[in-house]
Amino acid sequence: MSKKALEGIRVLDFTTMAAGPTAGAMMADYGAEVIKIERPVRGEDGRKFPPMVDGESLSHCWFNRGKKSLAVDLTDPEGLEVVKKLLPTANVILENFRPGTMKKYGLDYESVRAVKKDIVYASLTTFGQTGKYVSKPGYDIIAQAMSGIMSVTGEADGAPQKSGFPLGDLLGGLNMFTGVMTALYHWRDTGEGQYVDISLLRTLIYINTPLIHCNLGPERMSKRQGNHHPTMCPYGVFHCKDGDIVMAAAGKRIWESLCDLMGRPEWKEDPEYAEVSDRARNQMTLIPLINKWLTDAYGGQDEALKALDAAGVPCCRVYNEYQVWSDEEFRLNGWLQEQPTMPGMDSKPSFITRTGNCGMSETPAEFRRAPLLGEQNEEILRELGYSSEKIAQLEQRWPHQSLDRHGKGGL
């Protein structure tokens, strides 16, 4: 097997919950050694995040796949000493605490750089490291609201809506991964480390930029439009007798094919519908006509989709999560796979999940299971020169999940 893309890179991962752990898990997918540093007894809060199976979190199994776990008490001087002994061995540090938290332990960027000059140090927060919001607590939904994304999501006559999944957390984690990878590329060429500042809010403002730009013209375009689009039509959710489908016929050629399929060739030249800007302007009239055609002409989704596919009109069903997992095409394409959970999760030893974020011909992602709390304590403490007797003493003070209970087994 070829060398993994990030093999030889060591990451100390202090992150919790979803956004920060996403970045660390992605680095582990591509071969980095990621050591998750968490408190004893309970571990980080993500270990209690539902859904729970046999007392363990499936979310933890996903967000911390492929990592090692070191359970130490940073409020104990000896615990802090263990972590500080690891610093010179690390290439990357990930953390997502409020600004100032890591400094209390002497683990902030400036302190770490003093002992590891070329460190790549990435911090992820809601509001960044500067400004009047810097000390405010925040979560994904706060970033969605303040980025403007919620203001353009939802029905036109309804309240602002958040995304159906944690958009800020997952994109923030992906952004953290991207920032660290860019910094590592610079480090490889120059030997220089750097500080990487990731903000959930900045991430969502970045992806909301196209809608922000829409408002630079004389008319406000970025407003709630339900399941349709302010500047393109047909482009949204439409109704069949037995359920909903999505159709996207914004381009002129595709629109003309749809006109022929609907038996409305005259719409190709109709000034109300001929160009995409005309259709967008008149979509409140056009959308009901398309919905009526779908329900009158076809017995249901299958017939409608078959006809639309034959006409070259982009279309699909609106899947729920169970339909995603059960679509064989996704497995054949290598987008979904079975991933092991953890020892002790006997009622669910594996679960279906997606594979790497992209296909790589030479260095593909490889998933390994998430760690039990403190599973690699002995391994890491031995590496740092601790004796068996000292390790036993420390593990009495820093309780973690017993491998005897769950059974041994490496990643």
Short mmCIF file of C-alpha atoms in Angstrom, two decimals:
data_model
loop_
_atom_site.label_atom_id
_atom_site.label_comp_id
_atom_site.label_asym_id
_atom_site.label_seq_id
_atom_site.Cartn_x
_atom_site.Cartn_y
_atom_site.Cartn_z
CA MET A 1 0.00 0.00 0.00
CA SER A 2 1.29 3.48 -0.86
CA LYS A 3 2.25 5.94 1.84
CA LYS A 4 -0.66 7.96 3.18
CA ALA A 5 -0.70 11.65 2.27
CA LEU A 6 -0.32 12.83 5.88
CA GLU A 7 1.73 9.93 7.22
CA GLY A 8 4.38 11.24 9.62
CA ILE A 9 2.31 14.26 10.69
CA ARG A 10 1.41 14.31 14.38
CA VAL A 11 -1.62 16.32 15.51
CA LEU A 12 -2.57 17.20 19.09
CA ASP A 13 -6.33 17.60 19.00
CA PHE A 14 -7.87 19.55 21.90
CA THR A 15 -11.17 20.11 20.10
CA THR A 16 -14.65 19.13 21.27
CA MET A 17 -18.14 18.41 19.89
CA ALA A 18 -18.34 18.68 16.05
CA ALA A 19 -16.55 21.47 14.17
CA GLY A 20 -13.00 21.04 15.47
CA PRO A 21 -13.17 17.23 15.67
CA THR A 22 -14.21 17.19 12.00
CA ALA A 23 -10.86 18.67 11.01
CA GLY A 24 -8.89 16.21 13.13
CA ALA A 25 -10.86 13.25 11.80
CA MET A 26 -10.19 14.33 8.22
CA MET A 27 -6.46 14.51 8.96
CA ALA A 28 -6.64 11.00 10.42
CA ASP A 29 -8.47 9.82 7.28
CA TYR A 30 -5.39 10.74 5.24
CA GLY A 31 -2.86 9.16 7.55
CA ALA A 32 -1.96 11.71 10.22
CA GLU A 33 -1.45 10.49 13.78
CA VAL A 34 -4.11 12.44 15.66
CA ILE A 35 -3.95 12.34 19.47
CA LYS A 36 -7.21 13.48 21.01
CA ILE A 37 -6.49 15.06 24.40
CA GLU A 38 -9.51 14.93 26.70
CA ARG A 39 -10.41 14.96 30.37
CA PRO A 40 -10.55 11.74 32.37
CA VAL A 41 -13.74 10.00 33.56
CA ARG A 42 -16.21 11.67 31.18
CA GLY A 43 -14.07 12.60 28.21
CA GLU A 44 -15.03 15.51 26.02
CA ASP A 45 -18.71 16.46 25.75
CA GLY A 46 -19.08 14.88 22.31
CA ARG A 47 -18.87 11.42 23.91
CA LYS A 48 -22.34 12.04 25.37
CA PHE A 49 -23.89 13.41 22.20
CA PRO A 50 -26.78 11.33 20.79
CA PRO A 51 -27.52 8.93 19.28
CA MET A 52 -26.25 6.67 22.07
CA VAL A 53 -25.70 2.92 21.66
CA ASP A 54 -24.74 0.73 24.62
CA GLY A 55 -23.78 3.85 26.54
CA GLU A 56 -21.52 5.18 23.77
CA SER A 57 -22.04 7.96 21.24
CA LEU A 58 -22.32 7.18 17.54
CA SER A 59 -21.49 10.84 16.94
CA HIS A 60 -18.17 10.29 18.72
CA CYS A 61 -17.54 7.27 16.50
CA TRP A 62 -17.88 9.54 13.47
CA PHE A 63 -16.25 12.79 14.60
CA ASN A 64 -13.27 11.08 16.22
CA ARG A 65 -12.65 8.18 13.85
CA GLY A 66 -9.04 7.17 13.41
CA LYS A 67 -7.73 9.10 16.42
CA LYS A 68 -5.87 8.06 19.55
CA SER A 69 -7.17 9.14 22.96
CA LEU A 70 -5.04 10.51 25.79
CA ALA A 71 -7.09 11.11 28.93
CA VAL A 72 -5.24 13.57 31.19
CA ASP A 73 -6.31 16.20 33.71
CA LEU A 74 -4.92 19.56 32.60
CA THR A 75 -5.74 21.03 36.01
CA ASP A 76 -3.30 18.52 37.53
CA PRO A 77 0.32 19.77 37.14
CA GLU A 78 1.43 16.29 36.12
CA GLY A 79 -1.28 16.10 33.50
CA LEU A 80 -0.21 19.43 32.06
CA GLU A 81 3.40 18.23 32.14
CA VAL A 82 2.47 15.20 30.02
CA VAL A 83 0.91 17.44 27.37
CA LYS A 84 3.82 19.87 27.40
CA LYS A 85 6.22 16.96 26.87
CA LEU A 86 4.23 16.09 23.75
CA LEU A 87 4.46 19.58 22.27
CA PRO A 88 7.95 19.21 20.71
CA THR A 89 6.79 16.03 18.94
CA ALA A 90 3.77 17.66 17.29
CA ASN A 91 3.42 19.26 13.86
CA VAL A 92 -0.13 20.58 14.33
CA ILE A 93 -2.32 21.70 17.22
CA LEU A 94 -6.10 21.99 16.88
CA GLU A 95 -8.26 23.72 19.50
CA ASN A 96 -11.74 25.24 19.59
CA PHE A 97 -12.01 26.88 23.00
CA ARG A 98 -12.99 30.47 23.67
CA PRO A 99 -10.07 32.88 23.18
CA GLY A 100 -7.86 32.92 26.25
CA THR A 101 -8.66 29.40 27.47
CA MET A 102 -5.51 27.76 26.13
CA LYS A 103 -3.37 30.60 27.49
CA LYS A 104 -4.48 29.74 31.04
CA TYR A 105 -2.63 26.45 30.64
CA GLY A 106 0.38 27.85 28.81
CA LEU A 107 -0.82 26.11 25.65
CA ASP A 108 -1.59 29.17 23.51
CA TYR A 109 0.16 29.76 20.20
CA GLU A 110 2.91 32.02 21.53
CA SER A 111 3.73 29.65 24.39
CA VAL A 112 3.80 26.59 22.13
CA ARG A 113 5.86 28.38 19.48
CA ALA A 114 8.49 29.08 22.12
CA VAL A 115 9.18 25.33 22.38
CA LYS A 116 8.16 24.28 18.85
CA LYS A 117 9.01 27.09 16.48
CA ASP A 118 7.53 25.49 13.35
CA ILE A 119 4.17 24.51 14.87
CA VAL A 120 1.00 24.89 12.80
CA TYR A 121 -1.54 26.02 15.37
CA ALA A 122 -5.21 26.24 14.40
CA SER A 123 -7.94 27.82 16.55
CA LEU A 124 -11.63 27.51 15.70
CA THR A 125 -14.20 29.76 17.38
CA THR A 126 -17.58 31.23 16.52
CA PHE A 127 -16.46 34.87 16.25
CA GLY A 128 -12.69 34.73 15.69
CA GLN A 129 -9.89 36.13 17.82
CA THR A 130 -10.58 39.88 17.62
CA GLY A 131 -13.47 42.33 17.80
CA LYS A 132 -16.26 43.10 20.22
CA TYR A 133 -17.85 39.63 19.92
CA VAL A 134 -14.65 37.78 20.75
CA SER A 135 -15.67 36.87 24.31
CA LYS A 136 -19.24 35.82 23.42
CA PRO A 137 -20.07 32.13 23.50
CA GLY A 138 -21.43 30.76 20.27
CA TYR A 139 -22.68 27.72 18.40
CA ASP A 140 -23.50 26.75 14.83
CA ILE A 141 -26.98 28.34 14.93
CA ILE A 142 -25.51 31.69 16.05
CA ALA A 143 -23.22 31.70 13.01
CA GLN A 144 -26.08 30.73 10.69
CA ALA A 145 -28.17 33.62 12.01
CA MET A 146 -25.49 36.32 11.91
CA SER A 147 -24.13 35.28 8.50
CA GLY A 148 -27.43 36.14 6.83
CA ILE A 149 -28.04 32.55 5.71
CA MET A 150 -31.14 32.08 7.86
CA SER A 151 -32.67 35.27 6.45
CA VAL A 152 -32.81 33.71 2.97
CA THR A 153 -33.88 30.22 4.09
CA GLY A 154 -37.55 29.33 4.53
CA GLU A 155 -40.89 30.15 2.98
CA ALA A 156 -41.47 33.71 1.76
CA ASP A 157 -44.21 34.33 4.34
CA GLY A 158 -42.55 32.32 7.12
CA ALA A 159 -39.87 32.80 9.75
CA PRO A 160 -36.15 32.55 9.02
CA GLN A 161 -34.98 28.93 9.02
CA LYS A 162 -31.75 27.27 10.01
CA SER A 163 -30.24 24.57 7.85
CA GLY A 164 -31.44 21.03 8.47
CA PHE A 165 -27.90 20.03 9.48
CA PRO A 166 -25.11 21.89 11.35
CA LEU A 167 -23.89 23.85 8.35
CA GLY A 168 -21.47 26.08 10.28
CA ASP A 169 -19.94 23.24 12.28
CA LEU A 170 -19.30 20.94 9.34
CA LEU A 171 -18.11 23.64 6.94
CA GLY A 172 -16.12 25.22 9.76
CA GLY A 173 -14.37 21.89 10.34
CA LEU A 174 -13.73 21.51 6.61
CA ASN A 175 -12.39 25.07 6.55
CA MET A 176 -10.09 24.28 9.49
CA PHE A 177 -8.78 21.24 7.61
CA THR A 178 -8.20 23.38 4.51
CA GLY A 179 -6.39 26.08 6.50
CA VAL A 180 -4.13 23.55 8.24
CA MET A 181 -3.33 21.79 4.96
CA THR A 182 -2.40 25.13 3.37
CA ALA A 183 -0.17 25.93 6.36
CA LEU A 184 1.47 22.49 6.14
CA TYR A 185 2.21 23.06 2.45
CA HIS A 186 3.95 26.31 3.41
CA TRP A 187 5.78 24.50 6.25
CA ARG A 188 6.99 21.82 3.87
CA ASP A 189 8.48 24.43 1.55
CA THR A 190 9.86 26.89 4.11
CA GLY A 191 10.08 25.14 7.48
CA GLU A 192 7.88 27.86 8.94
CA GLY A 193 4.83 27.23 11.11
CA GLN A 194 1.98 29.70 11.49
CA TYR A 195 -1.24 30.51 13.30
CA VAL A 196 -4.52 29.61 11.57
CA ASP A 197 -7.64 31.48 12.75
CA ILE A 198 -10.94 29.83 11.78
CA SER A 199 -14.34 31.33 12.62
CA LEU A 200 -17.71 29.66 12.09
CA LEU A 201 -19.22 33.06 11.31
CA ARG A 202 -16.47 33.99 8.86
CA THR A 203 -16.89 30.61 7.15
CA LEU A 204 -20.62 31.14 6.61
CA ILE A 205 -20.18 34.75 5.49
CA TYR A 206 -17.70 33.39 2.95
CA ILE A 207 -20.19 30.90 1.49
CA ASN A 208 -23.02 33.47 1.63
CA THR A 209 -21.04 35.91 -0.51
CA PRO A 210 -22.98 35.21 -3.76
CA LEU A 211 -26.25 36.21 -2.08
CA ILE A 212 -24.62 39.24 -0.48
CA HIS A 213 -23.45 40.27 -3.95
CA CYS A 214 -27.00 39.95 -5.28
CA ASN A 215 -27.89 42.97 -3.18
CA LEU A 216 -25.32 45.22 -4.86
CA GLY A 217 -27.83 45.92 -7.62
CA PRO A 218 -30.90 48.17 -7.42
CA GLU A 219 -33.24 45.36 -6.27
CA ARG A 220 -32.91 43.16 -3.18
CA MET A 221 -32.65 39.63 -4.58
CA SER A 222 -31.64 37.64 -1.49
CA LYS A 223 -34.94 37.02 0.22
CA ARG A 224 -36.73 33.92 1.41
CA GLN A 225 -38.10 32.01 -1.55
CA GLY A 226 -39.02 28.64 -0.06
CA ASN A 227 -37.86 25.79 -2.26
CA HIS A 228 -37.39 27.93 -5.36
CA HIS A 229 -34.71 30.33 -6.58
CA PRO A 230 -34.83 34.14 -6.82
CA THR A 231 -33.07 34.34 -10.21
CA MET A 232 -33.69 30.95 -11.87
CA CYS A 233 -36.89 29.10 -12.78
CA PRO A 234 -37.86 26.27 -12.96
CA TYR A 235 -35.37 25.49 -10.22
CA GLY A 236 -36.83 23.89 -7.12
CA VAL A 237 -39.25 21.39 -5.64
CA PHE A 238 -42.31 20.33 -7.64
CA HIS A 239 -45.24 18.08 -6.79
CA CYS A 240 -46.27 14.72 -8.25
CA LYS A 241 -49.24 12.66 -7.17
CA ASP A 242 -47.21 10.49 -4.82
CA GLY A 243 -44.49 12.86 -3.61
CA ASP A 244 -42.06 15.63 -4.43
CA ILE A 245 -39.31 15.86 -7.02
CA VAL A 246 -36.65 18.45 -7.80
CA MET A 247 -36.27 19.91 -11.26
CA ALA A 248 -33.66 22.35 -12.60
CA ALA A 249 -34.40 23.76 -16.05
CA ALA A 250 -32.85 27.21 -15.88
CA GLY A 251 -30.72 27.00 -19.05
CA LYS A 252 -32.29 27.90 -22.38
CA ARG A 253 -31.77 24.53 -24.10
CA ILE A 254 -33.10 22.56 -21.13
CA TRP A 255 -36.05 24.93 -20.78
CA GLU A 256 -36.97 24.44 -24.44
CA SER A 257 -36.82 20.64 -23.99
CA LEU A 258 -39.15 20.96 -21.01
CA CYS A 259 -41.53 23.14 -23.04
CA ASP A 260 -41.73 20.41 -25.70
CA LEU A 261 -42.30 17.73 -23.06
CA MET A 262 -45.10 19.77 -21.47
CA GLY A 263 -46.74 20.31 -24.86
CA ARG A 264 -46.15 24.06 -24.56
CA PRO A 265 -43.71 24.89 -27.41
CA GLU A 266 -45.15 28.42 -27.58
CA TRP A 267 -43.56 29.18 -24.18
CA LYS A 268 -40.14 29.14 -25.87
CA GLU A 269 -40.93 32.53 -27.41
CA ASP A 270 -43.43 33.84 -24.86
CA PRO A 271 -42.04 37.10 -23.40
CA GLU A 272 -43.30 35.96 -19.99
CA TYR A 273 -41.20 32.79 -20.03
CA ALA A 274 -38.64 32.84 -22.87
CA GLU A 275 -35.57 33.90 -20.86
CA VAL A 276 -34.56 32.79 -17.37
CA SER A 277 -34.99 36.35 -16.06
CA ASP A 278 -38.56 36.37 -17.45
CA ARG A 279 -39.37 33.06 -15.77
CA ALA A 280 -37.86 34.18 -12.47
CA ARG A 281 -39.97 37.32 -12.57
CA ASN A 282 -43.12 35.35 -13.32
CA GLN A 283 -42.44 32.19 -11.34
CA MET A 284 -45.45 32.61 -9.06
CA THR A 285 -47.56 32.00 -12.18
CA LEU A 286 -45.29 29.43 -13.82
CA ILE A 287 -44.68 27.10 -10.84
CA PRO A 288 -48.39 26.23 -10.33
CA LEU A 289 -48.69 25.49 -14.06
CA ILE A 290 -45.76 23.05 -13.91
CA ASN A 291 -47.17 21.38 -10.78
CA LYS A 292 -50.55 20.94 -12.50
CA TRP A 293 -48.88 19.44 -15.57
CA LEU A 294 -46.94 16.92 -13.43
CA THR A 295 -50.03 15.73 -11.57
CA ASP A 296 -52.24 15.62 -14.69
CA ALA A 297 -49.75 13.97 -17.04
CA TYR A 298 -48.11 11.33 -14.83
CA GLY A 299 -49.24 8.72 -12.33
CA GLY A 300 -46.42 9.59 -9.94
CA GLN A 301 -42.73 10.24 -9.42
CA ASP A 302 -41.46 7.24 -11.37
CA GLU A 303 -43.31 8.21 -14.57
CA ALA A 304 -42.45 11.88 -14.28
CA LEU A 305 -38.75 11.29 -13.62
CA LYS A 306 -38.49 8.82 -16.49
CA ALA A 307 -39.98 11.38 -18.90
CA LEU A 308 -37.84 14.23 -17.59
CA ASP A 309 -34.68 12.10 -17.81
CA ALA A 310 -35.51 11.19 -21.41
CA ALA A 311 -35.90 14.90 -22.23
CA GLY A 312 -32.55 15.72 -20.66
CA VAL A 313 -34.05 17.78 -17.82
CA PRO A 314 -32.04 17.51 -14.55
CA CYS A 315 -34.32 15.97 -11.94
CA CYS A 316 -34.44 13.64 -8.95
CA ARG A 317 -36.46 12.53 -5.95
CA VAL A 318 -36.13 14.36 -2.65
CA TYR A 319 -34.36 11.70 -0.57
CA ASN A 320 -34.64 11.21 3.14
CA GLU A 321 -31.64 9.81 5.04
CA TYR A 322 -32.82 6.21 4.72
CA GLN A 323 -33.07 6.53 0.94
CA VAL A 324 -29.53 7.91 0.86
CA TRP A 325 -28.14 4.92 2.79
CA SER A 326 -30.08 2.44 0.66
CA ASP A 327 -29.19 3.79 -2.80
CA GLU A 328 -26.85 1.15 -4.22
CA GLU A 329 -25.33 3.66 -6.65
CA PHE A 330 -23.75 5.53 -3.76
CA ARG A 331 -22.08 2.35 -2.53
CA LEU A 332 -20.97 1.32 -6.02
CA ASN A 333 -19.37 4.76 -6.44
CA GLY A 334 -17.51 4.25 -3.18
CA TRP A 335 -19.27 7.12 -1.41
CA LEU A 336 -20.74 5.00 1.42
CA GLN A 337 -19.24 2.22 3.49
CA GLU A 338 -19.52 0.32 6.76
CA GLN A 339 -17.41 1.77 9.56
CA PRO A 340 -16.70 -0.04 12.86
CA THR A 341 -17.93 1.55 16.08
CA MET A 342 -15.98 0.70 19.27
CA PRO A 343 -15.47 -2.32 21.52
CA GLY A 344 -18.44 -2.69 23.85
CA MET A 345 -21.00 -1.41 21.31
CA ASP A 346 -22.20 -4.95 20.79
CA SER A 347 -25.70 -4.07 19.58
CA LYS A 348 -24.20 -1.99 16.75
CA PRO A 349 -20.66 -3.10 15.85
CA SER A 350 -20.68 -1.04 12.65
CA PHE A 351 -22.69 1.66 10.90
CA ILE A 352 -23.11 3.01 7.39
CA THR A 353 -21.39 6.30 6.72
CA ARG A 354 -19.79 8.20 3.88
CA THR A 355 -16.21 7.65 2.77
CA GLY A 356 -13.57 10.35 2.19
CA ASN A 357 -14.49 13.89 1.24
CA CYS A 358 -13.12 13.29 -2.27
CA GLY A 359 -11.75 10.45 -4.38
CA MET A 360 -7.94 10.20 -4.42
CA SER A 361 -6.31 7.83 -6.90
CA GLU A 362 -3.01 7.44 -5.01
CA THR A 363 -3.72 8.46 -1.42
CA PRO A 364 -7.36 7.61 -0.65
CA ALA A 365 -8.92 8.20 2.74
CA GLU A 366 -8.94 5.23 5.09
CA PHE A 367 -11.34 5.06 8.01
CA ARG A 368 -10.38 3.48 11.33
CA ARG A 369 -12.53 3.26 14.41
CA ALA A 370 -12.74 5.93 17.10
CA PRO A 371 -10.87 5.38 20.39
CA LEU A 372 -12.16 4.47 23.79
CA LEU A 373 -11.47 7.15 26.38
CA GLY A 374 -7.78 6.96 27.30
CA GLU A 375 -7.21 3.93 25.08
CA GLN A 376 -3.69 5.02 24.13
CA ASN A 377 -2.65 6.43 27.52
CA GLU A 378 -0.11 3.70 28.22
CA GLU A 379 1.33 3.81 24.69
CA ILE A 380 1.84 7.58 24.77
CA LEU A 381 3.14 7.73 28.34
CA ARG A 382 5.68 5.00 27.56
CA GLU A 383 6.83 6.96 24.52
CA LEU A 384 7.44 9.93 26.81
CA GLY A 385 9.60 7.81 29.12
CA TYR A 386 7.20 7.10 31.99
CA SER A 387 7.80 3.88 33.91
CA SER A 388 5.17 1.18 34.37
CA GLU A 389 4.90 2.11 38.03
CA LYS A 390 4.37 5.80 37.26
CA ILE A 391 1.85 5.02 34.54
CA ALA A 392 -0.15 2.92 36.99
CA GLN A 393 -0.12 5.78 39.51
CA LEU A 394 -1.29 8.33 36.92
CA GLU A 395 -4.07 6.10 35.64
CA GLN A 396 -5.40 5.75 39.17
CA ARG A 397 -5.66 9.54 39.30
CA TRP A 398 -7.04 9.89 35.77
CA PRO A 399 -9.68 7.14 35.41
CA HIS A 400 -10.78 6.21 31.92
CA GLN A 401 -12.56 3.39 30.14
CA SER A 402 -11.04 0.03 31.06
CA LEU A 403 -9.79 -1.98 28.12
CA ASP A 404 -10.50 -5.08 30.20
CA ARG A 405 -14.19 -4.20 30.08
CA HIS A 406 -14.27 -3.58 26.35
CA GLY A 407 -11.58 -5.93 25.14
CA LYS A 408 -8.24 -5.02 23.63
CA GLY A 409 -7.73 -4.11 20.05
CA GLY A 410 -5.86 -1.48 18.11
CA LEU A 411 -7.15 1.12 15.74
#
